[in-house]
mmCIF file of C-alpha atoms in Angstrom:
data_model
loop_
_atom_site.group_PDB
_atom_site.id
_atom_site.type_symbol
_atom_site.label_atom_id
_atom_site.label_comp_id
_atom_site.label_asym_id
_atom_site.label_seq_id
_atom_site.Cartn_x
_atom_site.Cartn_y
_atom_site.Cartn_z
ATOM 1 C CA MET A 1 -1.457 6.887 -4.422
ATOM 2 C CA GLY A 2 -4.997 5.540 -3.528
ATOM 3 C CA PRO A 3 -7.523 5.277 -2.383
ATOM 4 C CA LEU A 4 -7.330 9.197 -2.707
ATOM 5 C CA ILE A 5 -9.640 9.941 0.899
ATOM 6 C CA THR A 6 -7.848 7.228 2.698
ATOM 7 C CA ASN A 7 -4.224 9.001 1.276
ATOM 8 C CA GLY A 8 -5.905 12.805 1.972
ATOM 9 C CA ILE A 9 -5.531 13.503 -1.815
ATOM 10 C CA ILE A 10 -9.071 14.671 -1.736
ATOM 11 C CA SER A 11 -11.059 16.023 1.558
ATOM 12 C CA PRO A 12 -14.402 14.195 2.412
ATOM 13 C CA GLU A 13 -16.074 17.560 1.529
ATOM 14 C CA THR A 14 -14.576 16.999 -1.969
ATOM 15 C CA ASP A 15 -15.784 13.426 -1.415
ATOM 16 C CA LEU A 16 -19.396 14.507 -1.123
ATOM 17 C CA LEU A 17 -19.057 16.848 -4.126
ATOM 18 C CA LEU A 18 -17.721 14.209 -6.061
ATOM 19 C CA ALA A 19 -20.270 11.633 -5.092
ATOM 20 C CA PHE A 20 -23.211 14.079 -6.135
ATOM 21 C CA ILE A 21 -21.745 14.051 -9.614
ATOM 22 C CA ILE A 22 -21.146 10.403 -9.693
ATOM 23 C CA GLY A 23 -24.609 9.606 -8.897
ATOM 24 C CA ILE A 24 -26.246 12.008 -10.908
ATOM 25 C CA GLY A 25 -24.315 10.414 -13.796
ATOM 26 C CA PHE A 26 -25.570 7.017 -12.419
ATOM 27 C CA GLY A 27 -29.014 8.079 -12.758
ATOM 28 C CA PHE A 28 -28.755 9.785 -15.936
ATOM 29 C CA VAL A 29 -27.221 6.477 -17.458
ATOM 30 C CA LEU A 30 -29.976 4.559 -15.215
ATOM 31 C CA GLU A 31 -32.735 6.810 -16.849
ATOM 32 C CA SER A 32 -31.356 6.884 -20.614
ATOM 33 C CA SER A 33 -31.086 3.038 -20.723
ATOM 34 C CA GLY A 34 -34.945 2.796 -19.991
ATOM 35 C CA PHE A 35 -33.819 1.472 -16.742
ATOM 36 C CA SER A 36 -36.793 3.544 -15.202
ATOM 37 C CA SER A 37 -39.471 1.557 -17.019
ATOM 38 C CA SER A 38 -40.357 -1.606 -14.644
ATOM 39 C CA ARG A 39 -41.031 -3.596 -17.039
ATOM 40 C CA LYS A 40 -37.325 -3.551 -18.248
ATOM 41 C CA LEU A 41 -36.522 -4.493 -15.132
ATOM 42 C CA ALA A 42 -38.842 -7.256 -14.598
ATOM 43 C CA GLY A 43 -38.113 -8.490 -18.021
ATOM 44 C CA VAL A 44 -34.906 -10.085 -16.554
ATOM 45 C CA PHE A 45 -37.249 -12.278 -14.468
ATOM 46 C CA TYR A 46 -39.460 -13.372 -17.103
ATOM 47 C CA GLY A 47 -36.920 -14.155 -19.620
ATOM 48 C CA TYR A 48 -37.195 -11.377 -22.414
ATOM 49 C CA ASP A 49 -34.938 -8.787 -21.609
ATOM 50 C CA MET A 50 -31.889 -9.070 -19.873
ATOM 51 C CA VAL A 51 -30.235 -5.538 -20.132
ATOM 52 C CA VAL A 52 -30.263 -5.466 -16.333
ATOM 53 C CA LEU A 53 -27.893 -8.330 -15.910
ATOM 54 C CA LYS A 54 -25.434 -7.611 -18.579
ATOM 55 C CA VAL A 55 -25.027 -4.518 -17.327
ATOM 56 C CA PHE A 56 -25.030 -4.483 -13.854
ATOM 57 C CA PHE A 57 -22.253 -8.115 -14.560
ATOM 58 C CA THR A 58 -20.290 -5.502 -16.949
ATOM 59 C CA ALA A 59 -19.966 -2.937 -14.276
ATOM 60 C CA GLY A 60 -18.866 -5.180 -12.042
ATOM 61 C CA ILE A 61 -15.941 -6.905 -14.269
ATOM 62 C CA THR A 62 -15.332 -3.423 -15.494
ATOM 63 C CA ALA A 63 -14.586 -2.062 -11.933
ATOM 64 C CA MET A 64 -13.046 -5.586 -10.970
ATOM 65 C CA THR A 65 -10.647 -5.079 -13.828
ATOM 66 C CA GLY A 66 -9.772 -2.058 -13.135
ATOM 67 C CA LEU A 67 -8.896 -2.149 -9.573
ATOM 68 C CA LEU A 68 -7.209 -4.938 -10.050
ATOM 69 C CA PHE A 69 -4.861 -3.819 -12.532
ATOM 70 C CA PHE A 70 -4.607 -0.086 -10.594
ATOM 71 C CA SER A 71 -3.449 -1.949 -7.931
ATOM 72 C CA LEU A 72 -0.955 -3.900 -10.472
ATOM 73 C CA PHE A 73 0.431 -0.876 -11.505
ATOM 74 C CA GLY A 74 0.656 0.250 -8.057
ATOM 75 C CA TRP A 75 -1.798 2.912 -7.884
ATOM 76 C CA ILE A 76 -4.346 1.756 -5.513
ATOM 77 C CA ASP A 77 -3.349 -0.099 -2.105
ATOM 78 C CA MET A 78 -5.622 -2.593 -2.584
ATOM 79 C CA ASP A 79 -5.162 -3.522 1.517
ATOM 80 C CA MET A 80 -6.975 -0.100 2.302
ATOM 81 C CA VAL A 81 -9.905 -0.650 0.211
ATOM 82 C CA TYR A 82 -12.832 -1.095 2.503
ATOM 83 C CA ILE A 83 -14.232 -3.867 1.925
ATOM 84 C CA ASN A 84 -18.375 -4.303 3.257
ATOM 85 C CA PRO A 85 -17.722 -7.169 6.473
ATOM 86 C CA THR A 86 -20.028 -9.830 5.723
ATOM 87 C CA PHE A 87 -22.933 -11.027 7.451
ATOM 88 C CA LEU A 88 -24.028 -14.336 5.959
ATOM 89 C CA THR A 89 -27.459 -15.169 7.152
ATOM 90 C CA SER A 90 -28.299 -11.425 6.949
ATOM 91 C CA ALA A 91 -26.819 -11.162 3.396
ATOM 92 C CA ILE A 92 -29.222 -14.085 2.170
ATOM 93 C CA ALA A 93 -32.149 -12.722 4.225
ATOM 94 C CA GLY A 94 -31.708 -9.573 2.946
ATOM 95 C CA GLY A 95 -30.859 -10.603 -0.889
ATOM 96 C CA VAL A 96 -34.296 -12.837 -0.825
ATOM 97 C CA ILE A 97 -36.036 -9.802 0.306
ATOM 98 C CA MET A 98 -34.648 -7.611 -2.115
ATOM 99 C CA GLY A 99 -35.433 -10.260 -4.426
ATOM 100 C CA ALA A 100 -38.770 -10.376 -3.764
ATOM 101 C CA GLY A 101 -39.411 -6.616 -3.741
ATOM 102 C CA PHE A 102 -37.303 -6.382 -7.034
ATOM 103 C CA ILE A 103 -39.912 -8.796 -9.169
ATOM 104 C CA MET A 104 -43.317 -7.236 -7.247
ATOM 105 C CA GLY A 105 -42.352 -3.833 -7.692
ATOM 106 C CA GLY A 106 -40.183 -3.903 -10.721
ATOM 107 C CA PHE A 107 -37.695 -2.024 -9.802
ATOM 108 C CA CYS A 108 -34.800 -1.931 -7.483
ATOM 109 C CA PRO A 109 -34.109 1.170 -5.352
ATOM 110 C CA GLY A 110 -31.705 3.301 -7.613
ATOM 111 C CA THR A 111 -33.829 2.889 -10.086
ATOM 112 C CA SER A 112 -37.463 3.597 -8.619
ATOM 113 C CA LEU A 113 -35.624 6.902 -7.578
ATOM 114 C CA CYS A 114 -34.935 7.622 -11.415
ATOM 115 C CA GLY A 115 -38.400 6.440 -12.155
ATOM 116 C CA ALA A 116 -40.292 8.710 -9.877
ATOM 117 C CA ALA A 117 -37.825 11.680 -10.982
ATOM 118 C CA ILE A 118 -39.513 11.268 -14.366
ATOM 119 C CA GLY A 119 -42.660 10.894 -12.847
ATOM 120 C CA LYS A 120 -43.535 7.558 -12.699
ATOM 121 C CA ILE A 121 -46.609 6.954 -9.962
ATOM 122 C CA ASP A 122 -45.601 3.107 -9.823
ATOM 123 C CA ALA A 123 -42.093 4.234 -9.040
ATOM 124 C CA MET A 124 -42.999 6.883 -6.667
ATOM 125 C CA VAL A 125 -45.536 3.971 -4.939
ATOM 126 C CA PHE A 126 -42.225 2.115 -4.545
ATOM 127 C CA VAL A 127 -40.368 4.632 -3.152
ATOM 128 C CA GLY A 128 -42.767 5.157 -0.297
ATOM 129 C CA GLY A 129 -42.772 1.297 0.203
ATOM 130 C CA LEU A 130 -39.040 1.544 0.315
ATOM 131 C CA PHE A 131 -39.382 4.616 3.153
ATOM 132 C CA ILE A 132 -41.941 2.434 5.327
ATOM 133 C CA GLY A 133 -39.467 -0.894 5.182
ATOM 134 C CA VAL A 134 -36.468 1.701 6.432
ATOM 135 C CA LEU A 135 -38.915 2.711 8.993
ATOM 136 C CA MET A 136 -40.257 -0.858 9.819
ATOM 137 C CA PHE A 137 -36.747 -2.212 10.105
ATOM 138 C CA THR A 138 -35.033 0.870 12.323
ATOM 139 C CA GLU A 139 -38.122 0.451 14.725
ATOM 140 C CA GLY A 140 -38.275 -3.628 14.738
ATOM 141 C CA TYR A 141 -34.264 -3.523 14.842
ATOM 142 C CA PRO A 142 -34.209 -4.575 18.776
ATOM 143 C CA LEU A 143 -36.149 -7.803 17.478
ATOM 144 C CA LEU A 144 -34.207 -8.406 14.149
ATOM 145 C CA GLU A 145 -31.194 -7.746 15.950
ATOM 146 C CA GLY A 146 -30.463 -11.474 16.369
ATOM 147 C CA LEU A 147 -30.405 -11.841 12.680
ATOM 148 C CA TYR A 148 -28.688 -8.782 11.962
ATOM 149 C CA ASN A 149 -25.196 -9.889 13.756
ATOM 150 C CA ALA A 150 -25.645 -13.424 12.881
ATOM 151 C CA LYS A 151 -22.680 -15.369 11.532
ATOM 152 C CA PRO A 152 -20.155 -12.337 10.795
ATOM 153 C CA MET A 153 -17.308 -13.256 9.106
ATOM 154 C CA GLY A 154 -15.174 -10.170 8.500
ATOM 155 C CA MET A 155 -14.074 -8.814 5.696
ATOM 156 C CA VAL A 156 -13.374 -11.857 3.635
ATOM 157 C CA LYS A 157 -13.330 -12.442 -0.148
ATOM 158 C CA ILE A 158 -14.445 -15.174 -2.107
ATOM 159 C CA SER A 159 -10.901 -15.610 -3.915
ATOM 160 C CA GLU A 160 -9.529 -15.672 0.207
ATOM 161 C CA ILE A 161 -12.224 -18.735 1.058
ATOM 162 C CA LEU A 162 -11.208 -20.320 -2.266
ATOM 163 C CA ASN A 163 -7.648 -19.860 -1.695
ATOM 164 C CA VAL A 164 -6.844 -18.670 -5.058
ATOM 165 C CA SER A 165 -5.322 -15.667 -5.769
ATOM 166 C CA ASP A 166 -7.571 -11.767 -6.785
ATOM 167 C CA GLY A 167 -6.419 -12.514 -10.266
ATOM 168 C CA VAL A 168 -7.340 -15.933 -10.557
ATOM 169 C CA MET A 169 -11.214 -14.913 -8.895
ATOM 170 C CA ALA A 170 -11.288 -12.060 -11.797
ATOM 171 C CA LEU A 171 -10.389 -14.753 -14.646
ATOM 172 C CA LEU A 172 -13.430 -17.134 -12.847
ATOM 173 C CA PHE A 173 -15.676 -13.912 -12.701
ATOM 174 C CA ILE A 174 -15.493 -12.548 -16.270
ATOM 175 C CA ALA A 175 -15.562 -16.725 -16.899
ATOM 176 C CA MET A 176 -19.324 -16.739 -15.364
ATOM 177 C CA ALA A 177 -20.041 -12.968 -16.804
ATOM 178 C CA SER A 178 -19.739 -14.447 -20.352
ATOM 179 C CA GLY A 179 -21.860 -17.620 -19.636
ATOM 180 C CA ALA A 180 -24.251 -15.233 -17.558
ATOM 181 C CA PHE A 181 -24.658 -12.942 -20.683
ATOM 182 C CA TRP A 182 -24.569 -16.188 -23.560
ATOM 183 C CA LEU A 183 -27.672 -17.519 -21.435
ATOM 184 C CA ALA A 184 -29.074 -14.378 -21.109
ATOM 185 C CA GLU A 185 -29.455 -13.579 -24.680
ATOM 186 C CA TRP A 186 -30.377 -17.548 -25.018
ATOM 187 C CA PHE A 187 -33.371 -16.745 -22.933
ATOM 188 C CA GLU A 188 -34.177 -13.641 -24.921
ATOM 189 C CA LYS A 189 -34.333 -15.256 -27.937
ATOM 190 C CA ARG A 190 -36.303 -18.349 -26.594
ATOM 191 C CA SER A 191 -38.778 -16.190 -24.617
ATOM 192 C CA LYS A 192 -41.968 -14.577 -26.375
ATOM 193 C CA LYS A 193 -41.085 -10.689 -27.560
ATOM 194 C CA VAL A 194 -42.948 -8.516 -25.234
ATOM 195 C CA GLU A 195 -43.959 -4.939 -26.372
ATOM 196 C CA TYR A 196 -42.880 -2.209 -23.781
ATOM 197 C CA MET B 1 -17.043 -8.433 -35.100
ATOM 198 C CA LYS B 2 -20.176 -7.973 -32.860
ATOM 199 C CA PRO B 3 -18.976 -5.459 -30.156
ATOM 200 C CA ARG B 4 -20.488 -8.058 -27.694
ATOM 201 C CA VAL B 5 -17.588 -10.564 -28.709
ATOM 202 C CA ILE B 6 -15.150 -7.522 -28.787
ATOM 203 C CA PHE B 7 -15.960 -7.064 -24.849
ATOM 204 C CA THR B 8 -15.767 -10.979 -24.295
ATOM 205 C CA VAL B 9 -11.859 -11.390 -26.258
ATOM 206 C CA VAL B 10 -10.574 -7.940 -24.674
ATOM 207 C CA PHE B 11 -12.666 -8.663 -20.977
ATOM 208 C CA PHE B 12 -10.733 -12.331 -21.282
ATOM 209 C CA ALA B 13 -7.566 -11.399 -22.077
ATOM 210 C CA LEU B 14 -7.189 -9.047 -19.330
ATOM 211 C CA GLY B 15 -8.570 -11.778 -17.243
ATOM 212 C CA LEU B 16 -5.982 -13.748 -18.015
ATOM 213 C CA ILE B 17 -3.074 -10.823 -17.699
ATOM 214 C CA ILE B 18 -4.278 -10.143 -13.991
ATOM 215 C CA ALA B 19 -4.349 -14.238 -13.341
ATOM 216 C CA ALA B 20 -1.052 -14.816 -14.896
ATOM 217 C CA VAL B 21 0.834 -11.976 -12.796
ATOM 218 C CA PRO B 22 1.543 -12.367 -9.000
ATOM 219 C CA GLN B 23 -1.287 -10.649 -6.620
ATOM 220 C CA SER B 24 0.376 -7.285 -5.997
ATOM 221 C CA ARG B 25 0.978 -6.427 -2.156
ATOM 222 C CA THR B 26 1.315 -2.844 -2.743
ATOM 223 C CA MET B 27 3.372 -2.013 0.361
ATOM 224 C CA GLN B 28 1.912 0.739 2.559
ATOM 225 C CA TYR B 29 4.586 3.727 2.188
ATOM 226 C CA ARG B 30 4.141 5.937 5.399
ATOM 227 C CA VAL B 31 6.874 8.358 3.869
ATOM 228 C CA GLY B 32 5.344 10.276 0.787
ATOM 229 C CA ALA B 33 7.860 10.407 -1.935
ATOM 230 C CA ASP B 34 7.568 14.262 -1.101
ATOM 231 C CA ASP B 35 9.164 13.983 2.313
ATOM 232 C CA MET B 36 11.815 11.393 0.868
ATOM 233 C CA LEU B 37 12.993 13.842 -2.035
ATOM 234 C CA GLU B 38 13.185 16.459 0.966
ATOM 235 C CA ASP B 39 15.521 14.328 3.020
ATOM 236 C CA LEU B 40 17.792 13.251 0.294
ATOM 237 C CA HIS B 41 18.344 16.425 -0.376
ATOM 238 C CA GLY B 42 18.591 17.128 3.080
ATOM 239 C CA LYS B 43 21.185 14.137 3.554
ATOM 240 C CA SER B 44 19.620 14.277 7.042
ATOM 241 C CA GLN B 45 20.067 10.721 6.875
ATOM 242 C CA PHE B 46 23.509 10.777 6.694
ATOM 243 C CA ILE B 47 26.205 9.979 9.751
ATOM 244 C CA SER B 48 29.426 11.207 9.254
ATOM 245 C CA PRO B 49 32.528 8.989 10.052
ATOM 246 C CA ASP B 50 33.563 11.563 12.485
ATOM 247 C CA GLU B 51 30.291 11.277 14.209
ATOM 248 C CA VAL B 52 30.428 7.605 14.590
ATOM 249 C CA ALA B 53 33.866 7.285 15.569
ATOM 250 C CA ALA B 54 33.487 9.581 18.942
ATOM 251 C CA PHE B 55 30.496 6.910 19.388
ATOM 252 C CA LEU B 56 32.659 4.133 18.969
ATOM 253 C CA VAL B 57 35.729 5.622 20.951
ATOM 254 C CA GLU B 58 33.329 6.584 24.020
ATOM 255 C CA ASP B 59 31.221 3.097 23.938
ATOM 256 C CA ASN B 60 28.312 4.540 23.225
ATOM 257 C CA PRO B 61 25.883 2.041 24.078
ATOM 258 C CA VAL B 62 23.025 3.611 21.987
ATOM 259 C CA ILE B 63 24.869 3.162 18.477
ATOM 260 C CA ARG B 64 24.915 -0.025 16.581
ATOM 261 C CA LEU B 65 26.443 -0.518 13.429
ATOM 262 C CA ILE B 66 25.584 -2.865 10.786
ATOM 263 C CA ASP B 67 27.311 -3.849 7.927
ATOM 264 C CA LEU B 68 25.040 -5.127 4.638
ATOM 265 C CA ARG B 69 27.934 -6.278 3.130
ATOM 266 C CA SER B 70 28.075 -10.298 2.704
ATOM 267 C CA PRO B 71 29.073 -12.674 5.508
ATOM 268 C CA GLU B 72 32.336 -13.294 3.606
ATOM 269 C CA GLU B 73 33.397 -9.781 3.766
ATOM 270 C CA TYR B 74 32.195 -9.370 7.246
ATOM 271 C CA GLN B 75 34.220 -11.775 8.372
ATOM 272 C CA ALA B 76 37.220 -10.112 6.458
ATOM 273 C CA PHE B 77 36.639 -6.674 8.028
ATOM 274 C CA HIS B 78 33.850 -5.034 9.986
ATOM 275 C CA LEU B 79 33.946 -2.077 12.427
ATOM 276 C CA PRO B 80 33.960 -3.303 15.834
ATOM 277 C CA GLY B 81 30.783 -3.853 16.993
ATOM 278 C CA ALA B 82 28.798 -4.045 13.888
ATOM 279 C CA VAL B 83 26.643 -6.924 13.423
ATOM 280 C CA ASN B 84 26.447 -8.388 9.938
ATOM 281 C CA LEU B 85 23.035 -8.164 7.936
ATOM 282 C CA PRO B 86 23.369 -8.867 4.862
ATOM 283 C CA MET B 87 21.407 -6.625 1.868
ATOM 284 C CA THR B 88 19.236 -9.993 1.027
ATOM 285 C CA ASP B 89 18.139 -10.611 4.634
ATOM 286 C CA LEU B 90 17.442 -6.898 4.933
ATOM 287 C CA LEU B 91 13.329 -7.384 4.985
ATOM 288 C CA ASN B 92 13.810 -11.242 6.668
ATOM 289 C CA SER B 93 11.266 -11.185 9.313
ATOM 290 C CA ASP B 94 13.437 -12.891 11.811
ATOM 291 C CA TYR B 95 16.057 -9.767 11.613
ATOM 292 C CA ARG B 96 13.272 -6.848 11.427
ATOM 293 C CA TYR B 97 13.653 -6.330 15.418
ATOM 294 C CA LEU B 98 17.094 -4.984 14.537
ATOM 295 C CA VAL B 99 16.012 -2.311 11.625
ATOM 296 C CA ASP B 100 12.159 -1.608 13.122
ATOM 297 C CA GLN B 101 13.166 -0.812 16.739
ATOM 298 C CA ASP B 102 13.099 2.258 19.031
ATOM 299 C CA MET B 103 15.961 1.637 21.528
ATOM 300 C CA MET B 104 18.789 2.145 19.194
ATOM 301 C CA LEU B 105 20.596 4.423 16.378
ATOM 302 C CA ASN B 106 21.564 2.141 13.521
ATOM 303 C CA VAL B 107 24.251 2.806 11.109
ATOM 304 C CA PHE B 108 23.911 1.295 7.948
ATOM 305 C CA TYR B 109 27.398 0.746 6.006
ATOM 306 C CA SER B 110 28.534 -1.078 3.114
ATOM 307 C CA ASN B 111 32.281 -0.675 0.781
ATOM 308 C CA GLY B 112 30.348 2.707 -1.068
ATOM 309 C CA SER B 113 26.808 4.448 0.162
ATOM 310 C CA VAL B 114 24.683 3.111 -2.206
ATOM 311 C CA LYS B 115 23.668 -0.018 -0.574
ATOM 312 C CA ALA B 116 23.087 1.768 2.490
ATOM 313 C CA ASN B 117 21.418 4.150 1.018
ATOM 314 C CA GLU B 118 18.882 1.688 -0.358
ATOM 315 C CA ALA B 119 18.453 0.187 2.966
ATOM 316 C CA TRP B 120 18.006 3.732 4.711
ATOM 317 C CA MET B 121 15.395 4.508 1.716
ATOM 318 C CA ILE B 122 13.767 0.807 2.031
ATOM 319 C CA THR B 123 13.223 0.796 5.937
ATOM 320 C CA SER B 124 12.035 4.384 6.344
ATOM 321 C CA GLN B 125 9.413 3.739 3.567
ATOM 322 C CA LEU B 126 8.380 1.147 5.514
ATOM 323 C CA GLY B 127 7.900 3.407 8.391
ATOM 324 C CA TYR B 128 10.943 2.043 11.084
ATOM 325 C CA ARG B 129 12.554 4.728 12.364
ATOM 326 C CA ASN B 130 16.295 5.933 13.920
ATOM 327 C CA ASN B 131 18.384 4.612 10.367
ATOM 328 C CA TYR B 132 20.520 6.502 9.139
ATOM 329 C CA VAL B 133 23.658 5.725 6.923
ATOM 330 C CA LEU B 134 27.562 5.916 7.308
ATOM 331 C CA GLU B 135 28.354 9.114 4.993
ATOM 332 C CA GLY B 136 30.908 7.331 1.990
ATOM 333 C CA GLY B 137 30.571 4.204 3.675
ATOM 334 C CA LEU B 138 33.756 1.980 4.540
ATOM 335 C CA ASN B 139 36.049 3.066 1.667
ATOM 336 C CA TYR B 140 35.340 6.968 2.796
ATOM 337 C CA TRP B 141 35.946 5.445 6.780
ATOM 338 C CA ALA B 142 39.505 4.071 5.491
ATOM 339 C CA GLU B 143 40.359 7.298 4.377
ATOM 340 C CA VAL B 144 39.288 9.586 6.968
ATOM 341 C CA ILE B 145 39.577 7.805 10.210
ATOM 342 C CA MET B 146 41.873 4.680 9.311
ATOM 343 C CA ASN B 147 44.387 6.817 7.359
ATOM 344 C CA PRO B 148 43.669 10.538 8.215
ATOM 345 C CA GLU B 149 45.672 13.009 5.357
ATOM 346 C CA ARG B 150 47.861 15.058 7.253
ATOM 347 C CA PRO B 151 46.954 18.843 7.333
ATOM 348 C CA SER B 152 49.768 21.307 6.188
ATOM 349 C CA SER B 153 50.977 23.575 9.154
ATOM 350 C CA THR B 154 49.408 26.339 8.232
ATOM 351 C CA SER B 155 45.762 24.584 7.872
ATOM 352 C CA PRO B 156 42.996 26.274 10.285
ATOM 353 C CA ASP B 157 43.120 25.507 14.228
ATOM 354 C CA GLU B 158 39.586 22.965 13.258
ATOM 355 C CA GLU B 159 41.240 21.456 10.689
ATOM 356 C CA ILE B 160 44.294 20.161 13.096
ATOM 357 C CA ALA B 161 41.920 19.397 15.808
ATOM 358 C CA ARG B 162 39.699 17.339 13.484
ATOM 359 C CA TYR B 163 43.293 15.745 12.540
ATOM 360 C CA ASN B 164 43.868 14.783 16.223
ATOM 361 C CA PHE B 165 40.731 13.334 16.570
ATOM 362 C CA ARG B 166 41.008 11.188 13.501
ATOM 363 C CA MET B 167 44.335 9.951 14.739
ATOM 364 C CA GLY B 168 42.818 8.889 18.303
ATOM 365 C CA ALA B 169 40.120 7.286 16.860
ATOM 366 C CA SER B 170 42.087 5.247 14.264
ATOM 367 C CA LYS B 171 44.448 4.567 17.355
ATOM 368 C CA ALA B 172 41.276 3.524 19.499
ATOM 369 C CA LEU B 173 39.925 1.394 16.584
ATOM 370 C CA GLY B 174 42.731 -0.374 15.438
ATOM 371 C CA GLY B 175 43.736 1.505 12.325
ATOM 372 C CA ASP B 176 47.189 2.429 10.579
ATOM 373 C CA ALA B 177 47.659 5.841 11.612
ATOM 374 C CA GLY B 178 47.683 4.302 15.243
ATOM 375 C CA ALA B 179 51.098 3.009 14.797
ATOM 376 C CA GLU B 180 52.567 6.169 14.276
ATOM 377 C CA THR B 181 53.457 8.974 16.535
ATOM 378 C CA ALA B 182 51.700 12.101 16.278
ATOM 379 C CA PRO B 183 53.109 14.503 14.262
ATOM 380 C CA ALA B 184 54.897 17.055 16.470
ATOM 381 C CA ASP B 185 53.475 20.076 15.231
ATOM 382 C CA VAL B 186 50.211 19.657 16.591
ATOM 383 C CA GLU B 187 50.164 20.335 20.568
ATOM 384 C CA ALA B 188 47.749 17.497 21.959
ATOM 385 C CA PRO B 189 48.925 14.096 20.961
ATOM 386 C CA LEU B 190 46.039 12.459 21.707
ATOM 387 C CA PRO B 191 42.959 14.513 21.554
ATOM 388 C CA ALA B 192 40.511 14.935 24.311
ATOM 389 C CA ILE B 193 36.539 13.061 22.813
ATOM 390 C CA THR B 194 34.170 14.932 24.181
ATOM 391 C CA LYS B 195 31.270 13.385 25.320
ATOM 392 C CA ARG B 196 28.517 13.885 22.523
ATOM 393 C CA PRO B 197 24.566 13.526 23.530
ATOM 394 C CA ALA B 198 22.754 10.799 21.433
ATOM 395 C CA LYS B 199 21.899 12.107 18.286
ATOM 396 C CA LYS B 200 18.136 10.739 19.055
ATOM 397 C CA ARG B 201 16.890 9.624 22.414
ATOM 398 C CA ALA B 202 16.331 6.726 22.989
ATOM 399 C CA SER B 203 12.645 6.403 23.583
ATOM 400 C CA GLY B 204 11.354 3.769 25.733
ATOM 401 C CA GLY B 205 7.834 2.838 27.603
ATOM 402 C CA CYS B 206 5.590 0.081 27.017
#
């Protein structure tokens, strides 16, 4: 049955509409969970609020488990699901840049738009910086092209590299998430309370 | 119990299940369920024994009979020119060239038509074309081709013509009826088997 677009069950136009609705839902949940506050987001780096880590790990393992069960029931053909190709060097470089921006600005791209939408000036500045970054990357692409395309690994999964089944990888990832939750709460208890 | 403990337990349980089951390799269905149902209703996958007999008598090189029974059964009896591909080897990659091809018109047969229908469903869902099913299988073949029932003298002409054809085919393909002489009330003892065009053009190309 799935993927719905690839199998022509929903049209690309309907897909855009669904993406729009899901996007609104995502923004709403981010805002109502307090993710439009840069202090809450920065908390994950200072150890006083680990909600961000917990939310994204939960989202990850929920989607992962759901997809694997859908595949098991034959509801989705995982071979037809698009996996972003991996470019190792640029992934590491991008991760470092994104992380640095996250610590400095207290937002990630999605939450900055959330913050800007409710009128936070720091979020608007962050969004401005985001567009400047996009412009710089686009204009500077010829200089960055080598780095951008370095070490192409194709559409790989960690489970393929480790040569284990997707299910075993999922279990490892769930164990990792649980460990991270436990560590995160231990950090939260240790660090001094910050009022924000 | 704290909600986080419940969540952890639930996720670990689900993770254990998903790690324990074999990895799902969902086959890519190229034929939708609707199309398959329509094909099944239309019985378009069937080739009648008469059609197959005609192909065999005229030595049509396009037809290939595929015997899905076990090698022992195949040794005991098989249709002329049939190749043996036991059902268990249907998806064996060594024999894929037999079922996934554009040159020949494959006719699956077994004793009845259940196995052959299964083989046809599996291969067509994999997107293989040019595969058909011998209607009624060997049992029906034996009934209508090897031992055709003699129609009464008041039967319509078509039925007598069909009987004539079956007698001739039986003789040519080594059935019981071949040993007997054609009935006296039938005008032509040996039917004229007209050359028929192949059901599907063999498509070549690179």
